[in-house]
Structure formats: C-alpha cells, structure tokens
mmCIF file of C-alpha atoms and ligand atoms in Angstrom:
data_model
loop_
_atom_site.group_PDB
_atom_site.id
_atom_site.type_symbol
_atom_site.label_atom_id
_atom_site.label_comp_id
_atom_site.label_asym_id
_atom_site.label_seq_id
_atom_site.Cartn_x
_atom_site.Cartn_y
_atom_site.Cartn_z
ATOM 1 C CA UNK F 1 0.000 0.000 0.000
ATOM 2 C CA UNK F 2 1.359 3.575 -0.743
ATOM 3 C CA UNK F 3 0.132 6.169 1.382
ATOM 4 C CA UNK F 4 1.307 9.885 1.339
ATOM 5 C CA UNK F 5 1.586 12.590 4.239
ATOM 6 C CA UNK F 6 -1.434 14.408 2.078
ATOM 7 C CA UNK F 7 -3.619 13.989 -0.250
ATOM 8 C CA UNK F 8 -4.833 16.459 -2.212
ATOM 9 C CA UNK F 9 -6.423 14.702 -4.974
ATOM 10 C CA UNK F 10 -9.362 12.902 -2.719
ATOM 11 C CA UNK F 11 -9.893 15.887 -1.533
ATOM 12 C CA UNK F 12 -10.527 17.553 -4.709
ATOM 13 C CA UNK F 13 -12.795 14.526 -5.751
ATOM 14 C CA UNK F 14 -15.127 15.306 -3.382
ATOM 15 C CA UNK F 15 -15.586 18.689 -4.647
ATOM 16 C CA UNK F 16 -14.988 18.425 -8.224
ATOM 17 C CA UNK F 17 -17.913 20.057 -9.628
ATOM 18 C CA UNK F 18 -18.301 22.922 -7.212
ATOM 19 C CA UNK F 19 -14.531 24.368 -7.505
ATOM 20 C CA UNK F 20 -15.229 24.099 -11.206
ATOM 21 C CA UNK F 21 -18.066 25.944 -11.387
ATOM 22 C CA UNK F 22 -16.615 29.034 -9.340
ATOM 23 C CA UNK F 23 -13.288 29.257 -11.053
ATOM 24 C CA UNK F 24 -14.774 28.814 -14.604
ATOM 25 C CA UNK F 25 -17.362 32.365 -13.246
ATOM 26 C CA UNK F 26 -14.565 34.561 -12.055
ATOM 27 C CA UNK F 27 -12.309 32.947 -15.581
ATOM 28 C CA UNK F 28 -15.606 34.412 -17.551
ATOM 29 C CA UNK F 29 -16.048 37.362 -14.934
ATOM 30 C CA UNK F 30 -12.401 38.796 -16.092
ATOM 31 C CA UNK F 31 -12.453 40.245 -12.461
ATOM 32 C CA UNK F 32 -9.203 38.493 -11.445
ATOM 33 C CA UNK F 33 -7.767 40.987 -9.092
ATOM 34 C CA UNK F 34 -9.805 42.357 -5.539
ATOM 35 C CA UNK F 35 -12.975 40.869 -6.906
ATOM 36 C CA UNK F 36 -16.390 39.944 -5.195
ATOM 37 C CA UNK F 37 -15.155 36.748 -4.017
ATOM 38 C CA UNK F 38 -12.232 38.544 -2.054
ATOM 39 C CA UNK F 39 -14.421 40.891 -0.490
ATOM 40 C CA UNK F 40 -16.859 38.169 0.475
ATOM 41 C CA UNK F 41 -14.317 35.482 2.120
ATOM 42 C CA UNK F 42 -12.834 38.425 3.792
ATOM 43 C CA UNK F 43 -16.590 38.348 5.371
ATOM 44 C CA UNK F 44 -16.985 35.171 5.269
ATOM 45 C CA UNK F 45 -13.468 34.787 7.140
ATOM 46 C CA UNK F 46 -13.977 37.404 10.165
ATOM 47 C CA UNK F 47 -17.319 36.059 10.406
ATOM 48 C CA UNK F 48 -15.930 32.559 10.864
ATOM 49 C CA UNK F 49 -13.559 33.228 13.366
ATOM 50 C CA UNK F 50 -15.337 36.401 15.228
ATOM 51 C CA UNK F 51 -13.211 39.025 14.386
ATOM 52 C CA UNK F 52 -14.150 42.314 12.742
ATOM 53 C CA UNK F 53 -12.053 42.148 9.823
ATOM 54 C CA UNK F 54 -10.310 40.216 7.648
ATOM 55 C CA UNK F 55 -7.835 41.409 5.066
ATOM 56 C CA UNK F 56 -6.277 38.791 2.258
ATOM 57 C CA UNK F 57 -3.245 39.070 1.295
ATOM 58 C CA UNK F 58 -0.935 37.419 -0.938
ATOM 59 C CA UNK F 59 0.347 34.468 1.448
ATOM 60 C CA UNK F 60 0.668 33.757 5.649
ATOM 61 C CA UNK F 61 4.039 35.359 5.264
ATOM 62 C CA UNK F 62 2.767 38.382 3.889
ATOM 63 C CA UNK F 63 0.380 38.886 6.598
ATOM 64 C CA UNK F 64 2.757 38.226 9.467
ATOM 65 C CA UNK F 65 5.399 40.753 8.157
ATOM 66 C CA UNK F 66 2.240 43.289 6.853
ATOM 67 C CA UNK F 67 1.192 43.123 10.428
ATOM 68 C CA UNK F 68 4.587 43.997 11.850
ATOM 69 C CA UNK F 69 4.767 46.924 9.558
ATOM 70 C CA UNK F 70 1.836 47.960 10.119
ATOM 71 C CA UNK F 71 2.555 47.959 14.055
ATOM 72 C CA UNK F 72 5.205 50.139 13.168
ATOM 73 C CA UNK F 73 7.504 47.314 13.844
ATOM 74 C CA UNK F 74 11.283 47.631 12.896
ATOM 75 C CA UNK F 75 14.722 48.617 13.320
ATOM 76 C CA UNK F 76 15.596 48.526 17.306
ATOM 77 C CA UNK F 77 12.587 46.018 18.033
ATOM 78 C CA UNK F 78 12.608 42.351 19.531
ATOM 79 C CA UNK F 79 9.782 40.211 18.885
ATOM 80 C CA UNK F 80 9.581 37.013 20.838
ATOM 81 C CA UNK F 81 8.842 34.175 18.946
ATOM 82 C CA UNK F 82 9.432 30.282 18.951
ATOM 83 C CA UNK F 83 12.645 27.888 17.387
ATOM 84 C CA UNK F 84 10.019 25.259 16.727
ATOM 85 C CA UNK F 85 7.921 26.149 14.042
ATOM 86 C CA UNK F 86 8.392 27.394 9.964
ATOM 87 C CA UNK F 87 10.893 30.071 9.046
ATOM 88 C CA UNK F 88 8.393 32.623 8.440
ATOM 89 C CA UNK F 89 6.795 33.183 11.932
ATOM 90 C CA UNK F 90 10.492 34.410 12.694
ATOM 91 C CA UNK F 91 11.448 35.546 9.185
ATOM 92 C CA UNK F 92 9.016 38.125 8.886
ATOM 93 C CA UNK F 93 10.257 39.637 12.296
ATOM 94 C CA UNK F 94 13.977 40.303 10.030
ATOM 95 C CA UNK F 95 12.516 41.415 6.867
ATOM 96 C CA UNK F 96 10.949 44.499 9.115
ATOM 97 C CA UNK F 97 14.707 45.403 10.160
ATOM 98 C CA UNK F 98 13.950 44.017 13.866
ATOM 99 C CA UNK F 99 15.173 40.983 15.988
ATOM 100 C CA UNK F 100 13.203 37.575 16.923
ATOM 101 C CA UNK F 101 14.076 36.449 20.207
ATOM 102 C CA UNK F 102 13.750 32.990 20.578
ATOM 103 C CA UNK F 103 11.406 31.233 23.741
ATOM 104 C CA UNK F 104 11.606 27.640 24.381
ATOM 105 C CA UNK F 105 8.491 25.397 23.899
ATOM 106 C CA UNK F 106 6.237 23.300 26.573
ATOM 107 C CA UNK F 107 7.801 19.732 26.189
ATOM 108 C CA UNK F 108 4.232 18.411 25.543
ATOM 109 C CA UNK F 109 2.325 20.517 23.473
ATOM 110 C CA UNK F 110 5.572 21.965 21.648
ATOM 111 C CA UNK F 111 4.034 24.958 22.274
ATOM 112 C CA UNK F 112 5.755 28.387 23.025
ATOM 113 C CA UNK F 113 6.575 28.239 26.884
ATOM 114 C CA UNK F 114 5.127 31.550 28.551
ATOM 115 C CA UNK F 115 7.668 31.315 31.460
ATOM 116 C CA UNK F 116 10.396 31.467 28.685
ATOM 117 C CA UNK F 117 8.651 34.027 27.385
ATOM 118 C CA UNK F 118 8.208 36.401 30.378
ATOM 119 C CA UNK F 119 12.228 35.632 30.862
ATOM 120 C CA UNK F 120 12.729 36.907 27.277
ATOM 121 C CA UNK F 121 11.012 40.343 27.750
ATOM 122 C CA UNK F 122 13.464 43.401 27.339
ATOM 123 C CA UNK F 123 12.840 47.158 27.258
ATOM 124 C CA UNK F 124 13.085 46.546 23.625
ATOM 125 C CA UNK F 125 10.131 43.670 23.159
ATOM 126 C CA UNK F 126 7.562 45.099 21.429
ATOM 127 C CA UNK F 127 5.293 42.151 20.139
ATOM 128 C CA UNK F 128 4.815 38.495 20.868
ATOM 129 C CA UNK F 129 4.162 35.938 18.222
ATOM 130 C CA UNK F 130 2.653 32.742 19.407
ATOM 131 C CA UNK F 131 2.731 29.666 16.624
ATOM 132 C CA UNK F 132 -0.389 27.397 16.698
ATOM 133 C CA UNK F 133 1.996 24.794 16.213
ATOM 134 C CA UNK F 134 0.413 21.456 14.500
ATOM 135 C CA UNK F 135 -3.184 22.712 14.703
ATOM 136 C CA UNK F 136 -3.051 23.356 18.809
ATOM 137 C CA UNK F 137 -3.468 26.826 19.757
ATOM 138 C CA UNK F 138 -0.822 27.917 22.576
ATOM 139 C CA UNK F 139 -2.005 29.141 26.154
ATOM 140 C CA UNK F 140 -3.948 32.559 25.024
ATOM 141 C CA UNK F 141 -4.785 33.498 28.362
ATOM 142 C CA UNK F 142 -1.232 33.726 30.011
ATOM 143 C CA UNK F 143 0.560 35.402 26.594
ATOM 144 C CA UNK F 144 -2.658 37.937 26.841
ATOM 145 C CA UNK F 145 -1.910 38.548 30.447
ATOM 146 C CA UNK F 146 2.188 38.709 29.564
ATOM 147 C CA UNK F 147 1.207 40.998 26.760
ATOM 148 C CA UNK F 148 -0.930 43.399 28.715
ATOM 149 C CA UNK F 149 1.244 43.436 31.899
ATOM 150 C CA UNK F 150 4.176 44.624 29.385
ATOM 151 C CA UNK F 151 2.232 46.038 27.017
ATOM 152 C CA UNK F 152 3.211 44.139 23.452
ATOM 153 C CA UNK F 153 1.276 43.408 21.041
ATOM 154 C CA UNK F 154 0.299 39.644 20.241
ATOM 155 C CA UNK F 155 -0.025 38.728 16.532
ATOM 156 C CA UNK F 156 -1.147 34.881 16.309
ATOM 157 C CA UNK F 157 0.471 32.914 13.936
ATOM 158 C CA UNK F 158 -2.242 30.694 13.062
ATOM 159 C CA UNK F 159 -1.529 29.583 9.670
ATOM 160 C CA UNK F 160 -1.615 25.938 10.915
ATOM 161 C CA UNK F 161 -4.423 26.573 13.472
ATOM 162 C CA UNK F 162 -7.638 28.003 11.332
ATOM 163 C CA UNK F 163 -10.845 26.316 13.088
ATOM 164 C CA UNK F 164 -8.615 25.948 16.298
ATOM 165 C CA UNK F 165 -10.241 26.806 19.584
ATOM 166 C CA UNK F 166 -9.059 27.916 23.055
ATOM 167 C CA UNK F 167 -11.552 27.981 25.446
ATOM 168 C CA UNK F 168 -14.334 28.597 22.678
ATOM 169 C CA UNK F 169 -12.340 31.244 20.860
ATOM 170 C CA UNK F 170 -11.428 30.826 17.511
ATOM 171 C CA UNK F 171 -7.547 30.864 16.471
ATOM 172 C CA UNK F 172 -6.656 34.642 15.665
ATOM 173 C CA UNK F 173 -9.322 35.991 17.176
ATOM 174 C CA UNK F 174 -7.876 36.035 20.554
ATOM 175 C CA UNK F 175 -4.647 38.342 20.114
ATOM 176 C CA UNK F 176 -4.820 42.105 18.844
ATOM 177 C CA UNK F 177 -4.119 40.062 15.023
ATOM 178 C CA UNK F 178 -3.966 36.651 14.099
ATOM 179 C CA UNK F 179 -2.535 35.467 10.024
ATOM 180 C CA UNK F 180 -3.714 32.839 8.424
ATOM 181 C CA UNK F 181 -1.487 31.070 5.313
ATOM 182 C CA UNK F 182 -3.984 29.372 2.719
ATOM 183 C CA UNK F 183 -1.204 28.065 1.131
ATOM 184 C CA UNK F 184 -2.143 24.227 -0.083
ATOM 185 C CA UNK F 185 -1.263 21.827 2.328
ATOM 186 C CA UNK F 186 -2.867 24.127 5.075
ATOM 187 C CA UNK F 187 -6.102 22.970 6.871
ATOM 188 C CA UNK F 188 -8.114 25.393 4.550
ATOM 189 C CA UNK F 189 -5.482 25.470 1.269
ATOM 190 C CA UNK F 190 -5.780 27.118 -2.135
ATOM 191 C CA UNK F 191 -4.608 26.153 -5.067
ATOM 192 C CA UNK F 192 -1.860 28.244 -5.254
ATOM 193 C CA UNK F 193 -0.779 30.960 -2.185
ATOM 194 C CA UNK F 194 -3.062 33.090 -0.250
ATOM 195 C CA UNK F 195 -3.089 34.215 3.465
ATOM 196 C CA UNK F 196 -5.523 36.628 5.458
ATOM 197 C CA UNK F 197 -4.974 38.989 8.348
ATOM 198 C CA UNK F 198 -8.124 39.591 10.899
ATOM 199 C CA UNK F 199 -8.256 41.627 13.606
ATOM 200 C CA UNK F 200 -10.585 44.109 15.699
ATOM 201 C CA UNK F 201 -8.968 47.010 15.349
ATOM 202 C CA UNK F 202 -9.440 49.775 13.291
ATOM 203 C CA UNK F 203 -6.815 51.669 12.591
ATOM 204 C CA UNK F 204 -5.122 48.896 12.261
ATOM 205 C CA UNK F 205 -6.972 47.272 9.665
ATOM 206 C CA UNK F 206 -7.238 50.247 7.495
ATOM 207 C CA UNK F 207 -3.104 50.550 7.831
ATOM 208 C CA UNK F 208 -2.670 46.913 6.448
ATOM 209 C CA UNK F 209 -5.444 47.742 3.935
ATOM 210 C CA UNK F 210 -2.783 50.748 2.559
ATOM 211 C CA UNK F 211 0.373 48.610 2.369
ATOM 212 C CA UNK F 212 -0.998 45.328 0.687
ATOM 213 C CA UNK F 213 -1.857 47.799 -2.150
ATOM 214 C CA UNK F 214 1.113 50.071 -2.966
ATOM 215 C CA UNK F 215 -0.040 52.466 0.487
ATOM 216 C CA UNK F 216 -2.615 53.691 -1.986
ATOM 217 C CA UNK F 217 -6.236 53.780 -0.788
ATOM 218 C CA UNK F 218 -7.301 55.461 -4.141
ATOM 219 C CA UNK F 219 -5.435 54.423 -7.333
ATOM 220 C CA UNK F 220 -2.386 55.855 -8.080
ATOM 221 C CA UNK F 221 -2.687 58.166 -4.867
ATOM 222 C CA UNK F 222 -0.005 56.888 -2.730
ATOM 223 C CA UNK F 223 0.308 57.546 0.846
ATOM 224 C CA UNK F 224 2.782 55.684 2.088
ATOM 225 C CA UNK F 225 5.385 52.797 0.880
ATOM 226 C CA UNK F 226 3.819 49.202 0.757
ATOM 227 C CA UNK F 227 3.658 45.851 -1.517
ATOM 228 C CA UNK F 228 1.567 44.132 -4.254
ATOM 229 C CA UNK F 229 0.140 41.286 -1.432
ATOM 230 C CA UNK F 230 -3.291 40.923 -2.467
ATOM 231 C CA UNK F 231 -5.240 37.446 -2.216
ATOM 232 C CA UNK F 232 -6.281 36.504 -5.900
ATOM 233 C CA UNK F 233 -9.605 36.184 -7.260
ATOM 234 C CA UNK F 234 -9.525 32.887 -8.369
ATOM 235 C CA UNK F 235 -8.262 31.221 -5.044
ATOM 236 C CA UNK F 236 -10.168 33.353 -3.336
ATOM 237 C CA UNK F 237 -13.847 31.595 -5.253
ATOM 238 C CA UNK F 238 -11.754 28.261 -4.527
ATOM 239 C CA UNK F 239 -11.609 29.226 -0.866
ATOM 240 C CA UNK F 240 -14.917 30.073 -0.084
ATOM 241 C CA UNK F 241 -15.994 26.678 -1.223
ATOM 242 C CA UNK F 242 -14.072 25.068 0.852
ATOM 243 C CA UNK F 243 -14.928 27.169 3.920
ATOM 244 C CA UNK F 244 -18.269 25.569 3.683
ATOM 245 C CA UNK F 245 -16.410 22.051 4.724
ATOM 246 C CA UNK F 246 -13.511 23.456 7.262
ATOM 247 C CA UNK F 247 -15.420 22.359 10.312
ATOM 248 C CA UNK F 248 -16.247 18.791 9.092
ATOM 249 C CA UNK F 249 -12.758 18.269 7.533
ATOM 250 C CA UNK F 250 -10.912 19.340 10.726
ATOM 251 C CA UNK F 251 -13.357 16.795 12.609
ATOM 252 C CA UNK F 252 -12.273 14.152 10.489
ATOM 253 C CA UNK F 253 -8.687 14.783 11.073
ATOM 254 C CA UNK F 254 -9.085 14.883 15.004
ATOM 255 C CA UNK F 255 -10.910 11.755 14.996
ATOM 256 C CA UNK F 256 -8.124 10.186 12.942
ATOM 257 C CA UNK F 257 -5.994 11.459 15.071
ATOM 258 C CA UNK F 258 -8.005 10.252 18.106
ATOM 259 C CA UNK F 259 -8.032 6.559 16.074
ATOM 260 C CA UNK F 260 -4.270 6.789 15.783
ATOM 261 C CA UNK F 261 -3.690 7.316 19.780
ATOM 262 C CA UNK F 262 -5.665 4.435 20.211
ATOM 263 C CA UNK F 263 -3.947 2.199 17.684
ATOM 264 C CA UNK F 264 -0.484 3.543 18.813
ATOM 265 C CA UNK F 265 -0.983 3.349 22.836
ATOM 266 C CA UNK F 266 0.677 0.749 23.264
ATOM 267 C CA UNK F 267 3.796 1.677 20.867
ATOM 268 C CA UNK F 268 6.913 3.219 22.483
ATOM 269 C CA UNK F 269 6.695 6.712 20.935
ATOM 270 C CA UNK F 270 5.306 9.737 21.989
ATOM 271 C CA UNK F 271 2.189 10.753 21.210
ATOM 272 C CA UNK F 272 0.310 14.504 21.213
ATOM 273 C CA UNK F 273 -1.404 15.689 23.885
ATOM 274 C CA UNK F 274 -4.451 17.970 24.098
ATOM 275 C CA UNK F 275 -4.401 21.378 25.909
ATOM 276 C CA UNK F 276 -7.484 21.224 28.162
ATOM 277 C CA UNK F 277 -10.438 23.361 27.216
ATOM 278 C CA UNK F 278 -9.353 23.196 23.636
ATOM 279 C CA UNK F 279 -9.699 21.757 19.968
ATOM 280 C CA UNK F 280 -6.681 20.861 18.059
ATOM 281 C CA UNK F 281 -7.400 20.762 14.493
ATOM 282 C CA UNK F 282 -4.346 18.350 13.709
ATOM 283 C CA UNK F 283 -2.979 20.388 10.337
ATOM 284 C CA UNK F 284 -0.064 17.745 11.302
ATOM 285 C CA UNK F 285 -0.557 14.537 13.886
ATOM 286 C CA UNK F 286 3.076 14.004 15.082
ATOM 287 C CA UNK F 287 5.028 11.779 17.126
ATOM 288 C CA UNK F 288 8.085 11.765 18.926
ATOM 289 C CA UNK F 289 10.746 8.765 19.217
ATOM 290 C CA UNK F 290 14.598 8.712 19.856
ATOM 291 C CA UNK F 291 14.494 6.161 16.335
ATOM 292 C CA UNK F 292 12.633 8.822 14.068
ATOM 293 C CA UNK F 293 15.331 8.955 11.014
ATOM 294 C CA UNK F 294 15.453 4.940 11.285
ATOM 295 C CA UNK F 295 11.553 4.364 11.662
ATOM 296 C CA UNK F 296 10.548 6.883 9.036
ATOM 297 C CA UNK F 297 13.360 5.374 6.610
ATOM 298 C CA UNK F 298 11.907 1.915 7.321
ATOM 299 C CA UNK F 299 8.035 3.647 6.592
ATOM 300 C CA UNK F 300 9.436 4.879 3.361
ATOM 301 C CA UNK F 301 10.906 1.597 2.355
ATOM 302 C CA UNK F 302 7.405 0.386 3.258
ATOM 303 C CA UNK F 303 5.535 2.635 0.908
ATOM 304 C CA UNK F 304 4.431 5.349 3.764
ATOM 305 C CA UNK F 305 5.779 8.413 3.744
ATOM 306 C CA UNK F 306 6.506 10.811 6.754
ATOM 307 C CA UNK F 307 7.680 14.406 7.368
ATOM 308 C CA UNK F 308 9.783 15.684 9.756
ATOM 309 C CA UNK F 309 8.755 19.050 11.279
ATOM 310 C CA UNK F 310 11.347 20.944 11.581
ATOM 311 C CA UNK F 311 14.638 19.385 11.102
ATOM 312 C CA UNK F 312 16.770 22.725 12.481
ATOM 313 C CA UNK F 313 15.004 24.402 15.062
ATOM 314 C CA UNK F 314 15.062 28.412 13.873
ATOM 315 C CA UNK F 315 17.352 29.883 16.389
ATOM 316 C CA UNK F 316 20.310 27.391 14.640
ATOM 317 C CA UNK F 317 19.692 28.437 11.327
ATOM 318 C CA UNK F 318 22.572 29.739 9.390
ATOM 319 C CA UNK F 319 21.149 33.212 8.956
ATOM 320 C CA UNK F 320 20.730 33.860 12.459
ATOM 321 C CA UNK F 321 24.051 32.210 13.111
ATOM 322 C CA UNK F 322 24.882 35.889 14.261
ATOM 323 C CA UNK F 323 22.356 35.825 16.972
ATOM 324 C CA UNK F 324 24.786 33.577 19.154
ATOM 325 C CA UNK F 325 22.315 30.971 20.318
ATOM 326 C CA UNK F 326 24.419 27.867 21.960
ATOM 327 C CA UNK F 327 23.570 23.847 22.221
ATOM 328 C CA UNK F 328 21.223 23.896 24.933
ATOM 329 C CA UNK F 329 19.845 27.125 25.072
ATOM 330 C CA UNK F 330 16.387 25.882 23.849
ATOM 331 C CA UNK F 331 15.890 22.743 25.327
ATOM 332 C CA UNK F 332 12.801 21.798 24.552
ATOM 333 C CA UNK F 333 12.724 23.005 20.902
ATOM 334 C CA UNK F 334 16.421 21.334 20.227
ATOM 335 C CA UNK F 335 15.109 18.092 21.594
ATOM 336 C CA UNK F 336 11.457 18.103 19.766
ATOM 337 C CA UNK F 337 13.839 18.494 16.610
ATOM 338 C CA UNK F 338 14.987 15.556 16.968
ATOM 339 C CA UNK F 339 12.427 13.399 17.537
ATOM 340 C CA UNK F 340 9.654 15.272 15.999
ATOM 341 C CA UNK F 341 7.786 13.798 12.882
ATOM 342 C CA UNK F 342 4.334 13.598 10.989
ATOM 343 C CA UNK F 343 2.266 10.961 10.456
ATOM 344 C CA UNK F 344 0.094 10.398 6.864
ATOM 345 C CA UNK F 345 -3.260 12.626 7.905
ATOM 346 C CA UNK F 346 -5.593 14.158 6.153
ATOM 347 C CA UNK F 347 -9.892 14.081 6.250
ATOM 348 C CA UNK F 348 -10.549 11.553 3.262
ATOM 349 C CA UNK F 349 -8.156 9.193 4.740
ATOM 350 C CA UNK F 350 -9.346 5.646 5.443
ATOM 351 C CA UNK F 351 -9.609 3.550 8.790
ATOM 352 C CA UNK F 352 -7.287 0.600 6.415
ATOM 353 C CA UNK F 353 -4.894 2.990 5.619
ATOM 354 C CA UNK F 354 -4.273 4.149 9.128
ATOM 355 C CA UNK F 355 -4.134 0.580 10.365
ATOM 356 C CA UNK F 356 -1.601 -0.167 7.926
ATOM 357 C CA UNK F 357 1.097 2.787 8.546
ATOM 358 C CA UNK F 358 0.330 1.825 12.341
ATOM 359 C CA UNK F 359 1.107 -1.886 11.986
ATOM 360 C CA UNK F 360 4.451 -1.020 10.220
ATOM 361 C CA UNK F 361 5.463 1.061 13.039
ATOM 362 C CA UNK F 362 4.477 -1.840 15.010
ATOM 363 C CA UNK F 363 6.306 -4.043 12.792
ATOM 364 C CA UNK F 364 10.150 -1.673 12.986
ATOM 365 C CA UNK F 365 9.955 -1.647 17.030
ATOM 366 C CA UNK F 366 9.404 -5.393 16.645
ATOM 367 C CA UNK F 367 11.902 -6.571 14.399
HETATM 368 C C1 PLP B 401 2.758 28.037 6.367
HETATM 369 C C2 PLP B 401 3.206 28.853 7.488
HETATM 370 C C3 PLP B 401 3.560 30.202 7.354
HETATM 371 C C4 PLP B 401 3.695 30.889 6.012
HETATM 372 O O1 PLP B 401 2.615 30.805 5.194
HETATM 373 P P1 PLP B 401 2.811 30.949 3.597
HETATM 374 O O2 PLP B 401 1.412 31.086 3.104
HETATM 375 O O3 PLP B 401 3.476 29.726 3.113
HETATM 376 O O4 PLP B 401 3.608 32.170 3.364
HETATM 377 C C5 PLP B 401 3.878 30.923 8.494
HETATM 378 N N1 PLP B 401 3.862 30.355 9.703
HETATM 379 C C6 PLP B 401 3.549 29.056 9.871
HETATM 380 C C7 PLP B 401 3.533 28.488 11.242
HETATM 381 C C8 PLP B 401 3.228 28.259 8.779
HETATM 382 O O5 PLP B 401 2.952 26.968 8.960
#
C-alpha cells in the first residue's frame, strides 16, 4: 500500500464540480484581481472566526510581516517568537529590520513556553508571536496577560491553526491580530498561495489595507510605501468553497488522530497531547521517538511516507548564526527536533490505511 503525508487529490474529488463551477465564473467574470469573491471570504473569514475584519493578502508570510509593519515594527525592536515552528513566523520579524528572540516550547504541546517568554522580555520587546503549532493553539490566556502586563502586542500565527479553539475562541481571534497562510497543504489550502490577516482594530486594519496595495487607498494616490500582497480572485472563489467544509474536515482529522492514539498506545513513541479546554485541528498529527530517522526510513521503504517538522530548530539556522544561540539554550525546541515527525493525515483518509502505517510502526519496534 502507498500512502502519502497528504492527499490532495481525494480531496478535490469530493468537490470536483463545485470548484469548477466558481473558477470557470470569475475565468468568464475577467475580475481576477480584488474581486467579489475577495471581499466576500474576507466576510466570510472574520465572520468565521469572530473578528471584525479580515484582510487577504498574498500568502501567511505576507500577513505576518504586513502586520509587523503595520505595528510600526522595525529597526531597534525584539519580537519574541518560537525555534520550533516554519521560518516565516520568525522571518518576517527580520525582513521588518527588527530581531526575533527565541522562547523555548512546553515539552508536551511543543508549544511556546510563557515562562520562557516572560524571561525573554526586554525594554526593547515590542510584540509576541505565538505559533499554533500542529493545529493546537498555545495558552492565550497567560501570553494575553504577559502581553498586557508589558504592554506588546500579540499577533497569532495561526496559519496551521484556522478552526482551532481555546476555550471557545477561535484561532486569531484572541490576540490584537492573528494570520492565516492558505497556502495548499494548510487545513483550509488554495490552489496556489493566499493568506488573510483579521483583527478588531481599526486603525489597524485600514493601515494593512494601505500597504498590501502600494499604500494607496485610491489608485495611483499613494500615501505611504507598501507591496503588491493581495489574495487573488480565483483562489479566493476556490476558498470560499471550501470554507463551507472546514469544520467537518478538521473533525475528520481529530478523529483520525483520536483513532491513531488508540492504535499507537501501546507503541513506544510519543504521542500529542491535548491542551485542556481546547480543539486541536491536527494540520499535522506528530510523534516523537529517539528512532525517528530509522523508523521513518523503514516507513518509506514500506511505501508510507513521513515528514519531519522541523529538522533545524530556527534559532540554529545559518542566517541567524549571528544571533549567538548555543547547544542547549532551547531545550525543549532542540530536543522536539529531533524526535519530531508527521504521520500520513488528512480528512478523506481511510480507517485501512491508518491501520496499515500503524502496523508497520508496530512491525520496525518489533523486528
Ligand atoms: C505556512 C506557514 C507560514 C507561512 O505561510 P505561507 O502562506 O506559506 O507564506 C507561516 N507560519 C507558519 C507556522 C506556517 O505553517
């Protein structure tokens, strides 16, 4: 049996006819760029997650560096992030001329730690960006409390997260921003990039609103510097279809992931945990063992495939070589790098095909 991390493909088989139908209207429309269908995910968006708001924009990296600018984020600045997640939530804090500082992550939901965080805070911290790592928001109410004893700004990084909930609240709806990435492996993915900012505030909003368009509210008036980072049409029509199934898919990938804890309990690896009070949405179901390179070598062999997430934690990447971080620093993240890896997952996949990858595992640790 082959069996990928993702796929894409059953998905689109289930809803063949109705992404057809929308991208062949907006193809005959010739309204490709800021079109109804933006303005009405944008809606649709903010209404989903119960924020005021919701600006698209050309990818989640865009809108986690549009934010920052926005904030008036830059040169002199530290924004506290975390090692263990994808280049971009700490990226984006660079391309803005200021400097991620790196907090270490709870050991069981890999999760930025708030006590690192609170340790991390200098005169010079001016936002906080916690990662919905995997699909499992991070502990909202103590960064919100962090944030407002110190007064920073929290920008969610919830590109893995959208349909997340902490204590009934959706994922970017609790800090003063949250980004989403619609890029297409994501929980809701395009067919090509997209993102989406949301947030409650005003002035805030209507700042981003100015850079993802040249910092021109009326054509070819410009106000201030920006970027071409708008959300196209066509993904946009895409999108909004499969809003309509977000809830039920991320169902379907918790209860796989629930089937997989149950088929792997008795397994010597780690499994995820679930913050209390919370739903994980599972945009990865990952494990943790000493034996990851070997086991996932001997899944490959055996026609599975895996994906480790993340190889090089962020604070030992080359670039920020300069940043001095030593062996050790970050625990938590160092060690999750090394035993960290995904699982095939995805909502179309079947109970056989789960029972298979698991009896293969069970098969390695047995041989
Ligand atoms: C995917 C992702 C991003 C970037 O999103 P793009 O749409 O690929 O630019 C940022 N942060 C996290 C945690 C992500 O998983």
């Amino acid at each position: 049996m082959k069996i990928n991390l993702l796929d894409l493909k059953a998905q689109y088989d289930t809803i063949e006819h109705e992404i057809n139908k929308v991208v062949k209207e907006v193809l005959e429309s010739t309204h490709f760029i800021m079109g109804p269908n933006v303005k009405k995910l944008e809606a649709e968006i903010a209404e989903y997650t119960g924020t005021k708001y919701g600006i698209g924009v050309a990818n989640g990296t865009d809108a986690l560096m549009l934010t920052l600018k926005a904030l008036g984020i830059g040169e002199g600045d530290e924004v506290i992030t975390t090692p263990f997640t994808f280049f971009a939530s700490a990226e984006t804090t660079s391309v803005v001329g200021a400097t991620p500082v790196f907090a270490d992550i709870e050991k069981d939901t890999l999760c930025i730690d708030c006590d690192s965080i609170e340790k991390n805070i200098t005169k010079k911290t001016k936002a906080i960006i916690p990662v919905h790592i995997f699909g499992q928001m991070c502990d909202m109410d103590r960064i919100m409390e962090i944030a407002e004893k110190h007064n920073l700004v929290v920008i969610e990084d919830a590109c893995q997260a959208i349909g997340a909930q902490y204590k009934g609240k959706k994922a970017g709806s609790i800090g003063h921003v949250g980004c989403y990435s619609f890029f297409p492996t994501k929980n809701l993915g395009g067919y090509g990039d997209g993102g989406m900012i949301v947030t409650n505030d005003d002035e805030l909003a209507e700042k981003i609103k100015l850079l993802r368009v040249h910092g021109s509210k009326v054509k070819y008036h410009h106000e201030v510097i920006g970027h071409n980072s708008r959300l196209d049409e066509i993904q946009a029509a895409i999108l909004r279809v499969k809003l309509n199934y977000i809830d039920k898919w991320n169902d379907a990938r918790k209860e796989h992931a629930h089937i997989y804890n149950e088929l792997l309990k008795d397994v010597d690896v780690q499994l995820p945990t679930e913050r209390e009070n919370c739903k994980h949405v599972y945009h990865l179901y990952t494990i943790q063992s000493l034996k990851r390179d070997e086991l996932a070598a001997y899944l490959k062999e055996n026609g599975i495939a895996t994906g480790i997430y993340y190889p090089i934690p962020v604070h030992f990447q080359k670039v920020y070589e300069y940043l001095n971080y030593k062996k050790g620093d970050l625990k938590n993240a160092e060690d999750a790098c090394e035993k960290t890896f995904a699982l095939p997952l995805y909502p179309e996949m079947t109970k056989e095909q789960q029972e298979y990858v698991v009896s293969k595992i069970k098969e390695f640790f047995e041989r």
